[in-house]
Amino acid sequence: MKGTTLMELRILAPTGALGAGFDADALARGLAARPDVIACDAGSTDSGPAALGSGTPKLSARAVTRDLRLLLRGRDELGVPLIIGSCGTSGRDAGVDQVASLCRTIAAEEDLHVKLGLIYSDQPAQRLKDLYDTGRIQPLANAPEIDRELFERGHTVAMMGVEPLREALRKGCDVILAGRASDTALFAALPHMRGADPGLTWHMAKTIECGAACAVPPSANGLLATLRDDHFDVTTLAAGTRLTPRSVAAHTLYENADPYHIAEPSGVLDTTEATYEPVDEQTVRVRGARYLPADGYTNKLEGAELVGYQTVIIGGVRDRVVIDALPKLLPTAERYFDAKILDIFDGEVDPADIDIDYRLYGAGAVLTGSEPDPLTPRELGVLITVTAPDQETAHAIATFVAHASSHLPIAEYDGLVSTLAYPYSPPEMDRGALYRFTLNHVATGVTPTELFRTVTEEL
Amino acid sequence: MTTLLDYCSLIRSKNAGPFTLTFDFMCHDQTAYDALVATGFLNKELFATLYGTTPDQILLVHHPLALAVKVSLPRPAAQGGPHDTDCYAGQQYAPLMDMEIAQT
């Protein structure tokens, strides 16, 4: 029987991110292949901690609606499940609710009827404290130190694996909107439920999770994976793009520390022995990955907390004497501002709670410590960022920082010096809240579904 | 003079989660890959020096099927935090590209 195909599952990944946009023709090609499931990710930590900290999605409701409408129509045409993960960028409960609301509106407008499954992944502080107290929160590589009070201050989500998605599929959900989810789990859930080879399943899921990011040239459109007993084929759907064994192999490198060992909640995908062969210009056949089940199940925890509020000032310098003087001038200015903060706020604002940060764009502002060559620019962009416990204080400090920074005293010049060019009036711009990531840990000793909550409704 | 950019069709840096910085050095072809690996230029000490960490914190992986060398290390500043300058870590590779590589 060797070589006989016993099983075939087709998985459509229409885009790398819901709301990022994709070509409708590429989607139509994917739908024409009659996939068994359509799945798509809607979030990431890569945009930074703001989405998780604030609950505000990165991409607009308008763009998400456009993509979602096409996917809901496509799903309806085929009668197959649509799975969307990490709704609202961060996968917070608020993000699931936002996408659910768009979904209800579209369903009403298009007269679509579905069983909707919403899977929530917010973690209450008390649950996290209990896990912490029993030693069941463990750091991942390079994670920051934590204490149990952290859970009160920040907002935490758990990242689900395939199991909560499988449960929703078993309940007959046509559309699943998941909170924070492993990108790969969205594509692996259905094959996992149908008993496909786990090594191939997870490798397939890893390959298509970003849509056609591994195509040549990379594209914002989709991929179709065809999973069989002993291999999977991955096919690009966008016109004018192709796949090569190398481009597919290289995708395991992307945003990933170790391309050969990729961790999931239930185990590790091992791609050490994987092989890649061309089928045609658009298709690559992949074999040989293995899935090594872990000793115990873990769910990753992601957290973000408020740091303060920011006001920014953008300026520029063209005078070479001023540029040369800045390295000495700025530390002097920072000491001056500390004294000024004490004066202006009558000692009610502690300068230690205020951060005034000058970045000299054109002179190593991007690379900071790792810039090997001191640069000698003719013009320098100056970004001044004031961070304070509240927006009003940040703004108040920024007003005198902007004023004083435009007249910093230069030893080489006599009289009132003009040191900075401001493009805007007023120069201060309130940026709002600043967040930071607090957790990159795992919860151990948990069942695959206990950290998640599923609600279903009929549309 | 041969530089890292001469060997590579793509050099990139990215986040691998909020606290890890990762680099991909994708070579032009098999010859370039073999030659680059043979120089030993991409080693843990180089990255430890440039990005303020220690060699034992660094993961260096050769990926012959992708014709790539991959290096991962602790992010110098937490992503998106008060003193991060590069939220997507998209420009952290730049100092490496023009470094001169001794021929073996």
Coordinates of C-alpha atoms in Angstrom, one line a residue:
Chain A
M1 CA 0.0 0.0 0.0
K2 CA 3.1 2.2 0.2
G3 CA 2.6 5.5 -1.7
T4 CA -1.2 5.2 -1.8
T5 CA -3.0 8.3 -0.6
L6 CA -5.5 7.5 2.1
M7 CA -6.2 10.9 3.3
E8 CA -6.2 14.4 1.9
L9 CA -7.1 17.6 3.7
R10 CA -6.9 21.1 2.2
I11 CA -6.2 24.1 4.4
L12 CA -6.6 27.6 3.0
A13 CA -4.6 30.5 4.5
P14 CA -6.0 33.5 2.6
T15 CA -3.8 36.2 4.2
G16 CA -1.1 36.7 6.9
A17 CA -3.4 38.9 9.0
L18 CA -7.1 39.7 8.9
G19 CA -7.4 43.4 8.0
A20 CA -4.0 43.5 6.2
G21 CA -5.8 43.0 2.9
F22 CA -5.5 40.4 0.2
D23 CA -6.3 39.9 -3.5
A24 CA -9.9 38.7 -4.0
D25 CA -8.8 36.7 -7.1
A26 CA -6.2 34.8 -5.0
L27 CA -8.9 34.0 -2.5
A28 CA -11.1 32.8 -5.3
R29 CA -8.4 30.5 -6.5
G30 CA -8.1 29.1 -3.0
L31 CA -11.8 28.6 -2.7
A32 CA -12.0 26.8 -6.1
A33 CA -9.7 24.2 -4.6
R34 CA -12.5 23.4 -2.1
P35 CA -10.5 23.7 1.1
D36 CA -11.8 21.8 4.2
V37 CA -11.1 24.8 6.5
I38 CA -10.2 28.4 6.1
A39 CA -8.0 29.9 8.8
C40 CA -6.4 33.2 9.4
D41 CA -4.5 35.0 12.1
A42 CA -5.5 38.5 13.2
G43 CA -2.8 39.5 15.7
S44 CA 0.7 39.4 16.9
T45 CA 3.0 40.8 19.6
D46 CA 5.2 42.1 16.8
S47 CA 3.5 45.5 16.7
G48 CA 4.5 46.1 20.3
P49 CA 2.7 46.1 23.7
A50 CA 0.1 48.8 23.0
A51 CA -2.6 46.6 21.6
L52 CA -2.4 44.2 24.5
G53 CA -2.1 47.0 27.1
S54 CA -4.9 49.2 25.7
G55 CA -7.2 46.7 24.0
T56 CA -7.1 48.8 20.9
P57 CA -6.5 46.8 17.6
K58 CA -3.7 47.8 15.3
L59 CA -5.7 47.5 12.1
S60 CA -8.9 49.5 11.3
A61 CA -12.4 48.1 11.7
R62 CA -12.9 49.1 8.1
A63 CA -10.1 47.0 6.8
V64 CA -11.0 44.1 9.0
T65 CA -14.6 44.3 7.8
R66 CA -13.5 44.2 4.2
D67 CA -11.4 41.0 4.7
L68 CA -13.9 39.4 7.0
R69 CA -16.8 39.9 4.5
L70 CA -14.9 38.1 1.8
L71 CA -14.0 35.2 4.1
L72 CA -17.5 34.8 5.5
R73 CA -18.9 34.7 2.0
G74 CA -16.3 32.2 0.9
R75 CA -17.0 30.0 3.9
D76 CA -20.7 30.2 3.3
E77 CA -20.2 29.1 -0.3
L78 CA -18.3 25.9 0.7
G79 CA -20.0 25.3 4.1
V80 CA -16.6 24.8 5.8
P81 CA -15.3 26.3 9.1
L82 CA -13.6 29.6 9.3
I83 CA -11.2 30.1 12.1
I84 CA -9.7 33.5 13.1
G85 CA -7.2 33.8 15.9
S86 CA -5.8 36.5 18.0
C87 CA -8.7 38.8 17.2
G88 CA -8.2 42.5 17.7
T89 CA -4.4 42.1 17.4
S90 CA -3.8 41.2 21.0
G91 CA -6.4 38.4 21.4
R92 CA -7.9 40.2 24.4
D93 CA -11.6 39.6 25.2
A94 CA -12.3 43.1 23.9
G95 CA -10.7 42.1 20.6
V96 CA -12.9 39.0 20.2
D97 CA -15.9 41.1 21.0
Q98 CA -14.9 43.8 18.4
V99 CA -14.5 41.2 15.6
A100 CA -17.7 39.4 16.7
S101 CA -19.6 42.7 16.4
L102 CA -18.3 43.2 12.9
C103 CA -19.2 39.6 12.1
R104 CA -22.8 40.1 13.3
T105 CA -23.1 43.2 11.1
I106 CA -21.8 41.5 8.0
A107 CA -23.9 38.4 8.6
A108 CA -27.0 40.6 8.8
E109 CA -26.1 42.5 5.7
E110 CA -25.3 39.5 3.7
D111 CA -28.0 37.2 5.1
L112 CA -25.5 34.7 6.3
H113 CA -26.4 32.2 9.0
V114 CA -23.7 30.6 11.1
K115 CA -23.1 29.1 14.5
L116 CA -20.5 31.5 15.9
G117 CA -18.0 30.3 18.5
L118 CA -16.1 32.9 20.6
I119 CA -13.1 31.7 22.6
Y120 CA -11.9 34.1 25.3
S121 CA -8.4 34.1 26.7
D122 CA -8.1 36.9 29.2
Q123 CA -6.7 35.8 32.5
P124 CA -8.1 37.1 35.8
A125 CA -5.4 38.3 38.2
Q126 CA -6.5 35.9 40.9
R127 CA -6.0 32.8 38.6
L128 CA -2.6 34.1 37.7
K129 CA -1.7 34.6 41.4
D130 CA -2.8 31.1 42.2
L131 CA -0.7 29.7 39.4
Y132 CA 2.3 31.8 40.6
D133 CA 1.8 30.8 44.2
T134 CA 1.9 27.1 43.3
G135 CA 5.1 27.6 41.2
R136 CA 3.2 27.1 37.9
I137 CA 4.4 30.2 36.0
Q138 CA 7.7 29.6 34.5
P139 CA 9.9 32.0 32.4
L140 CA 10.7 31.5 28.7
A141 CA 14.0 32.5 27.3
N142 CA 14.9 36.2 28.0
A143 CA 11.7 36.8 30.0
P144 CA 11.8 39.6 32.6
E145 CA 11.6 39.0 36.3
I146 CA 8.1 39.0 37.7
D147 CA 6.3 39.3 41.1
R148 CA 2.8 38.4 42.1
E149 CA 1.6 42.1 42.2
L150 CA 2.3 42.3 38.5
F151 CA -0.9 40.5 37.7
E152 CA -3.0 43.3 39.3
R153 CA -1.2 46.0 37.3
G154 CA -1.2 44.6 33.8
H155 CA -3.4 42.8 31.4
T156 CA -2.7 39.1 30.7
V157 CA -3.8 36.7 28.0
A158 CA -3.0 33.0 27.6
M159 CA -2.2 31.6 24.2
M160 CA -4.3 28.7 23.2
G161 CA -3.2 25.6 21.3
V162 CA -5.4 23.5 19.1
E163 CA -7.6 22.0 21.9
P164 CA -10.1 24.9 22.5
L165 CA -10.4 25.3 18.7
R166 CA -11.1 21.6 18.3
E167 CA -13.8 21.7 20.9
A168 CA -15.5 24.6 19.1
L169 CA -15.3 22.6 15.8
R170 CA -16.8 19.6 17.6
K171 CA -19.7 21.7 18.8
G172 CA -20.4 22.5 15.2
C173 CA -19.2 26.1 15.1
D174 CA -19.0 27.4 11.5
V175 CA -17.1 30.5 12.5
I176 CA -14.6 30.6 15.4
L177 CA -13.3 33.9 16.6
A178 CA -10.5 33.1 19.0
G179 CA -8.7 35.3 21.5
R180 CA -4.9 34.9 21.8
A181 CA -4.0 31.7 19.9
S182 CA -0.8 30.1 18.6
D183 CA -0.8 31.1 14.9
T184 CA -0.1 27.5 13.9
A185 CA -3.0 26.1 16.0
L186 CA -5.5 27.8 13.7
F187 CA -4.3 25.7 10.8
A188 CA -3.5 22.6 12.8
A189 CA -6.9 22.3 14.6
L190 CA -8.9 20.6 11.9
P191 CA -6.1 18.2 10.7
H192 CA -5.3 17.4 14.3
M193 CA -9.0 16.5 14.9
R194 CA -9.1 14.3 11.7
G195 CA -6.0 12.3 12.9
A196 CA -3.4 13.7 10.4
D197 CA 0.3 13.1 11.1
P198 CA 1.2 15.6 13.8
G199 CA 4.7 16.3 12.5
L200 CA 3.4 17.1 9.0
T201 CA 0.4 19.0 10.5
W202 CA 2.4 21.3 12.6
H203 CA 5.0 21.9 9.9
M204 CA 2.3 22.7 7.4
A205 CA 0.7 25.1 9.9
K206 CA 4.0 26.8 10.5
T207 CA 4.6 27.2 6.7
I208 CA 1.3 28.8 5.9
E209 CA 0.6 30.9 9.1
C210 CA 1.9 34.1 7.5
G211 CA 0.0 33.6 4.3
A212 CA 2.2 33.9 1.3
A213 CA 5.2 35.5 3.2
C214 CA 7.3 32.6 1.9
A215 CA 6.4 33.2 -1.8
V216 CA 8.9 34.7 -4.3
P217 CA 8.3 37.6 -4.3
P218 CA 6.7 37.7 -0.8
S219 CA 3.0 38.6 -1.1
A220 CA 0.2 39.7 1.2
N221 CA -2.0 37.0 -0.4
G222 CA -2.6 33.4 0.5
L223 CA -1.4 29.8 0.4
L224 CA -3.2 26.5 0.1
A225 CA -1.8 23.5 1.8
T226 CA -2.8 20.0 0.9
L227 CA -2.0 17.5 3.6
R228 CA -1.7 13.8 2.9
D229 CA -0.4 10.8 4.8
D230 CA 3.3 11.2 4.3
H231 CA 3.8 14.7 3.0
F232 CA 2.1 18.1 2.4
D233 CA 2.1 20.3 -0.7
V234 CA 2.1 24.0 -0.3
T235 CA 0.8 26.2 -3.2
T236 CA 0.9 29.9 -3.7
L237 CA -2.4 31.5 -4.8
A238 CA -1.3 35.0 -5.9
A239 CA -0.7 35.6 -9.6
G240 CA 2.9 36.1 -10.5
T241 CA 4.4 34.5 -7.4
R242 CA 6.1 31.2 -7.0
L243 CA 7.5 28.9 -4.3
T244 CA 10.8 27.3 -4.2
P245 CA 12.1 24.6 -1.8
R246 CA 14.5 27.2 -0.4
S247 CA 11.8 29.8 0.1
V248 CA 9.6 27.3 1.9
A249 CA 12.5 26.0 4.0
A250 CA 13.5 29.5 5.0
H251 CA 10.1 30.3 6.4
T252 CA 10.9 28.4 9.6
L253 CA 13.5 31.2 10.2
Y254 CA 11.0 34.0 10.3
E255 CA 10.3 35.6 13.7
N256 CA 11.5 32.5 15.4
A257 CA 14.6 31.9 17.5
D258 CA 15.3 28.3 16.5
P259 CA 14.2 27.1 13.0
Y260 CA 14.6 23.4 13.9
H261 CA 12.7 23.3 17.2
I262 CA 9.4 25.2 17.3
A263 CA 7.5 25.1 20.6
E264 CA 3.8 24.6 20.8
P265 CA 1.7 24.1 24.0
S266 CA 1.7 20.3 23.6
G267 CA 5.1 19.7 22.3
V268 CA 7.9 20.7 19.9
L269 CA 7.9 20.7 16.1
D270 CA 11.3 19.2 15.0
T271 CA 12.1 20.2 11.4
T272 CA 15.7 18.8 11.5
E273 CA 14.9 16.0 9.0
A274 CA 12.5 17.9 6.8
T275 CA 12.9 17.9 3.1
Y276 CA 11.5 20.2 0.4
E277 CA 11.1 19.3 -3.3
P278 CA 9.6 21.3 -6.2
V279 CA 6.4 20.0 -7.7
D280 CA 5.8 22.9 -10.1
E281 CA 6.5 26.7 -10.1
Q282 CA 3.8 27.3 -7.5
T283 CA 4.0 24.1 -5.4
V284 CA 6.6 22.6 -3.0
R285 CA 6.3 19.2 -1.4
V286 CA 7.4 18.9 2.2
R287 CA 8.1 15.7 4.2
G288 CA 10.0 14.5 7.3
A289 CA 9.2 16.8 10.2
R290 CA 8.4 15.2 13.5
Y291 CA 6.3 16.3 16.5
L292 CA 7.7 15.5 19.9
P293 CA 5.0 15.6 22.6
A294 CA 6.1 17.5 25.7
D295 CA 6.1 16.0 29.2
G296 CA 3.4 18.4 30.3
Y297 CA 1.0 20.8 28.7
T298 CA 1.8 24.5 28.9
N299 CA 0.1 27.7 27.7
K300 CA 2.2 30.8 27.0
L301 CA 1.2 33.9 29.0
E302 CA 1.6 37.4 27.5
G303 CA 1.1 40.5 29.6
A304 CA 1.4 44.3 29.2
E305 CA 1.2 47.1 31.7
L306 CA 0.9 50.9 31.6
V307 CA 4.2 52.6 32.0
G308 CA 3.0 56.2 31.9
Y309 CA 1.9 58.9 29.4
Q310 CA 4.0 60.6 26.8
T311 CA 4.4 63.9 25.0
V312 CA 6.8 64.1 22.1
I313 CA 8.6 67.0 20.4
I314 CA 10.2 66.8 17.0
G315 CA 13.0 69.1 16.1
G316 CA 16.0 69.4 13.8
V317 CA 19.5 70.9 14.0
R318 CA 21.6 72.1 11.0
D319 CA 24.3 74.2 12.7
R320 CA 27.5 72.1 12.9
V321 CA 28.6 73.9 16.0
V322 CA 25.4 72.9 17.8
I323 CA 25.7 69.3 16.5
D324 CA 29.2 69.0 17.9
A325 CA 28.1 70.5 21.2
L326 CA 25.1 68.2 21.7
P327 CA 26.8 65.3 23.4
K328 CA 27.9 67.6 26.2
L329 CA 24.8 69.8 26.2
L330 CA 22.1 67.2 26.6
P331 CA 23.3 65.7 30.0
T332 CA 23.5 69.3 31.2
A333 CA 20.0 70.0 30.0
E334 CA 18.7 66.9 31.8
R335 CA 20.1 68.1 35.1
Y336 CA 18.6 71.5 34.5
F337 CA 15.2 70.0 33.8
D338 CA 15.2 68.1 37.1
A339 CA 15.6 71.3 39.0
K340 CA 13.0 73.0 36.9
I341 CA 10.5 70.2 37.6
L342 CA 10.9 70.6 41.3
D343 CA 10.4 74.4 41.0
I344 CA 7.4 74.4 38.7
F345 CA 5.4 71.7 40.5
D346 CA 6.4 72.9 44.0
G347 CA 8.0 69.6 44.8
E348 CA 4.8 67.7 44.0
V349 CA 6.4 65.9 41.0
D350 CA 9.5 63.8 41.7
P351 CA 12.0 64.2 38.8
A352 CA 12.8 60.5 39.3
D353 CA 9.3 59.7 38.0
I354 CA 9.9 61.7 34.8
D355 CA 11.8 60.4 31.8
I356 CA 13.1 63.0 29.3
D357 CA 14.7 61.2 26.4
Y358 CA 16.6 62.8 23.5
R359 CA 17.1 60.8 20.4
L360 CA 19.4 62.2 17.8
Y361 CA 18.3 60.8 14.5
G362 CA 21.2 60.8 12.1
A363 CA 23.7 60.1 14.8
G364 CA 22.9 56.6 16.0
A365 CA 19.4 57.0 17.4
V366 CA 18.2 53.6 15.9
L367 CA 21.2 51.5 16.9
T368 CA 22.1 53.3 20.1
G369 CA 24.8 51.2 21.8
S370 CA 25.6 49.0 18.9
E371 CA 26.5 51.8 16.4
P372 CA 30.1 51.1 15.5
D373 CA 30.8 54.2 13.4
P374 CA 30.3 57.7 14.9
L375 CA 28.4 59.5 12.2
T376 CA 29.0 63.1 11.1
P377 CA 25.6 64.3 9.8
R378 CA 24.9 67.7 8.3
E379 CA 21.4 67.7 9.7
L380 CA 20.2 65.9 12.8
G381 CA 16.7 65.0 13.7
V382 CA 15.9 65.4 17.4
L383 CA 13.1 63.4 19.0
I384 CA 12.4 64.5 22.5
T385 CA 10.1 62.2 24.5
V386 CA 8.8 63.1 27.9
T387 CA 7.2 60.2 29.9
A388 CA 5.3 61.0 33.1
P389 CA 2.7 59.3 35.3
D390 CA -0.1 61.3 33.7
Q391 CA -0.7 63.0 30.4
E392 CA -1.2 66.5 31.9
T393 CA 2.2 66.4 33.7
A394 CA 3.9 65.0 30.6
H395 CA 2.5 67.8 28.5
A396 CA 3.4 70.5 31.1
I397 CA 7.0 69.3 31.3
A398 CA 7.2 69.1 27.5
T399 CA 6.2 72.7 27.1
F400 CA 9.3 74.0 29.0
V401 CA 11.5 71.2 27.6
A402 CA 10.6 72.4 24.1
H403 CA 11.1 76.0 25.1
A404 CA 14.5 75.5 26.8
S405 CA 15.7 73.0 24.2
S406 CA 15.5 75.6 21.5
H407 CA 17.8 77.9 23.4
L408 CA 20.4 75.5 25.0
P409 CA 23.5 77.5 25.8
I410 CA 26.5 76.8 23.5
A411 CA 29.9 77.6 24.9
E412 CA 31.1 78.6 21.4
Y413 CA 28.4 81.3 21.1
D414 CA 27.6 84.5 23.0
G415 CA 24.1 85.6 23.7
L416 CA 20.7 83.8 23.3
V417 CA 21.4 80.9 21.0
S418 CA 18.8 79.4 18.7
T419 CA 19.6 75.6 18.7
L420 CA 16.6 73.8 17.3
A421 CA 14.3 73.9 14.3
Y422 CA 10.7 73.0 15.1
P423 CA 8.4 72.0 12.3
Y424 CA 5.2 72.4 14.2
S425 CA 3.4 75.0 16.3
P426 CA 2.8 74.1 19.1
P427 CA 5.8 71.7 19.1
E428 CA 4.5 69.3 21.8
M429 CA 2.3 66.4 20.7
D430 CA 0.6 64.2 23.3
R431 CA 1.1 60.6 22.4
G432 CA -1.1 59.0 25.0
A433 CA -0.3 55.9 27.1
L434 CA 2.9 53.9 26.9
Y435 CA 2.8 50.2 27.7
R436 CA 5.5 47.6 28.2
F437 CA 5.4 43.8 27.9
T438 CA 5.5 42.2 31.4
L439 CA 5.4 38.5 30.7
N440 CA 6.8 36.0 28.3
H441 CA 6.2 33.0 30.5
V442 CA 4.2 29.7 30.5
A443 CA 1.6 28.4 32.8
T444 CA 2.4 24.7 33.6
G445 CA 0.3 21.9 35.0
V446 CA -2.8 23.1 33.2
T447 CA -5.3 21.2 31.1
P448 CA -5.4 22.3 27.4
T449 CA -8.7 24.1 27.8
E450 CA -9.0 25.3 31.4
L451 CA -7.6 28.8 30.8
F452 CA -10.1 29.5 28.0
R453 CA -13.9 30.2 27.9
T454 CA -16.1 29.4 24.9
V455 CA -19.4 31.0 24.1
T456 CA -21.6 30.1 21.1
E457 CA -24.4 31.9 19.4
E458 CA -26.5 31.4 16.3
L459 CA -26.4 34.2 13.7
Chain B
M1 CA 37.5 43.6 0.2
T2 CA 34.6 41.2 0.9
T3 CA 31.7 42.2 3.1
L4 CA 28.8 40.3 4.6
L5 CA 26.5 41.9 2.1
D6 CA 28.6 40.3 -0.8
Y7 CA 27.6 36.9 0.5
C8 CA 24.0 37.6 1.2
S9 CA 20.8 38.1 -0.9
L10 CA 19.0 39.2 2.3
I11 CA 20.1 40.2 5.7
R12 CA 17.3 40.9 8.2
S13 CA 16.7 41.3 11.9
K14 CA 13.3 40.8 13.6
N15 CA 11.8 40.1 16.9
A16 CA 11.3 36.5 18.0
G17 CA 8.9 37.5 20.8
P18 CA 9.2 40.8 22.8
F19 CA 12.5 39.9 24.5
T20 CA 14.4 38.1 21.8
L21 CA 16.2 39.6 18.8
T22 CA 16.9 37.3 15.8
F23 CA 19.0 37.7 12.6
D24 CA 18.8 35.9 9.3
F25 CA 21.7 35.9 6.9
M26 CA 20.4 34.4 3.6
C27 CA 23.2 33.6 1.2
H28 CA 23.0 34.1 -2.6
D29 CA 23.7 30.4 -3.4
Q30 CA 25.4 27.3 -2.2
T31 CA 28.8 28.6 -3.0
A32 CA 28.3 31.8 -1.1
Y33 CA 26.8 29.9 1.9
D34 CA 29.7 27.4 2.1
A35 CA 32.2 30.2 1.7
L36 CA 30.5 32.4 4.4
V37 CA 30.3 29.5 6.9
A38 CA 34.0 28.6 6.2
T39 CA 35.1 32.1 7.2
G40 CA 33.7 31.7 10.7
F41 CA 32.8 35.4 10.6
L42 CA 29.4 34.9 12.1
N43 CA 30.2 33.7 15.5
K44 CA 28.8 34.2 19.0
E45 CA 31.6 36.5 20.2
L46 CA 30.9 39.0 17.4
F47 CA 27.3 39.3 18.4
A48 CA 28.0 39.3 22.1
T49 CA 30.3 42.3 21.6
L50 CA 28.0 44.2 19.2
Y51 CA 24.7 43.7 21.1
G52 CA 25.8 43.8 24.7
T53 CA 25.4 40.2 25.8
T54 CA 27.5 37.1 26.5
P55 CA 28.2 34.2 24.1
D56 CA 26.3 31.7 26.3
Q57 CA 23.1 33.7 25.7
I58 CA 23.4 33.4 21.9
L59 CA 21.9 30.7 19.7
L60 CA 23.7 30.3 16.3
V61 CA 22.1 27.9 13.8
H62 CA 23.2 26.9 10.4
H63 CA 20.3 26.1 8.0
P64 CA 21.8 24.6 4.8
L65 CA 18.4 24.0 3.1
A66 CA 17.6 27.7 3.5
L67 CA 21.2 28.6 2.7
A68 CA 21.0 30.7 5.8
V69 CA 22.8 31.4 9.1
K70 CA 20.6 32.4 12.0
V71 CA 21.6 34.1 15.2
S72 CA 19.2 34.8 18.2
L73 CA 20.0 36.7 21.4
P74 CA 18.4 38.7 24.2
R75 CA 16.9 41.9 22.9
P76 CA 19.0 44.9 24.1
A77 CA 15.8 46.7 25.2
A78 CA 12.3 45.2 25.7
Q79 CA 10.2 45.7 22.6
G80 CA 8.1 48.8 22.6
G81 CA 9.3 49.8 26.1
P82 CA 10.4 53.3 27.1
H83 CA 13.9 53.1 25.6
D84 CA 13.3 50.8 22.6
T85 CA 14.3 52.5 19.4
D86 CA 13.3 49.8 16.9
C87 CA 9.9 48.2 17.8
Y88 CA 10.1 45.6 15.0
A89 CA 13.9 45.2 15.4
G90 CA 13.9 45.8 11.7
Q91 CA 17.2 47.7 11.4
Q92 CA 19.5 46.0 14.0
Y93 CA 21.5 44.1 11.5
A94 CA 22.8 47.2 9.7
P95 CA 26.3 47.5 11.4
L96 CA 27.1 44.0 10.2
M97 CA 26.5 44.4 6.5
D98 CA 29.6 46.4 5.5
M99 CA 32.0 44.7 7.9
E100 CA 35.0 43.4 6.1
I101 CA 35.4 39.6 6.1
A102 CA 38.9 38.0 6.0
Q103 CA 39.2 35.3 3.3
T104 CA 40.2 31.9 4.6

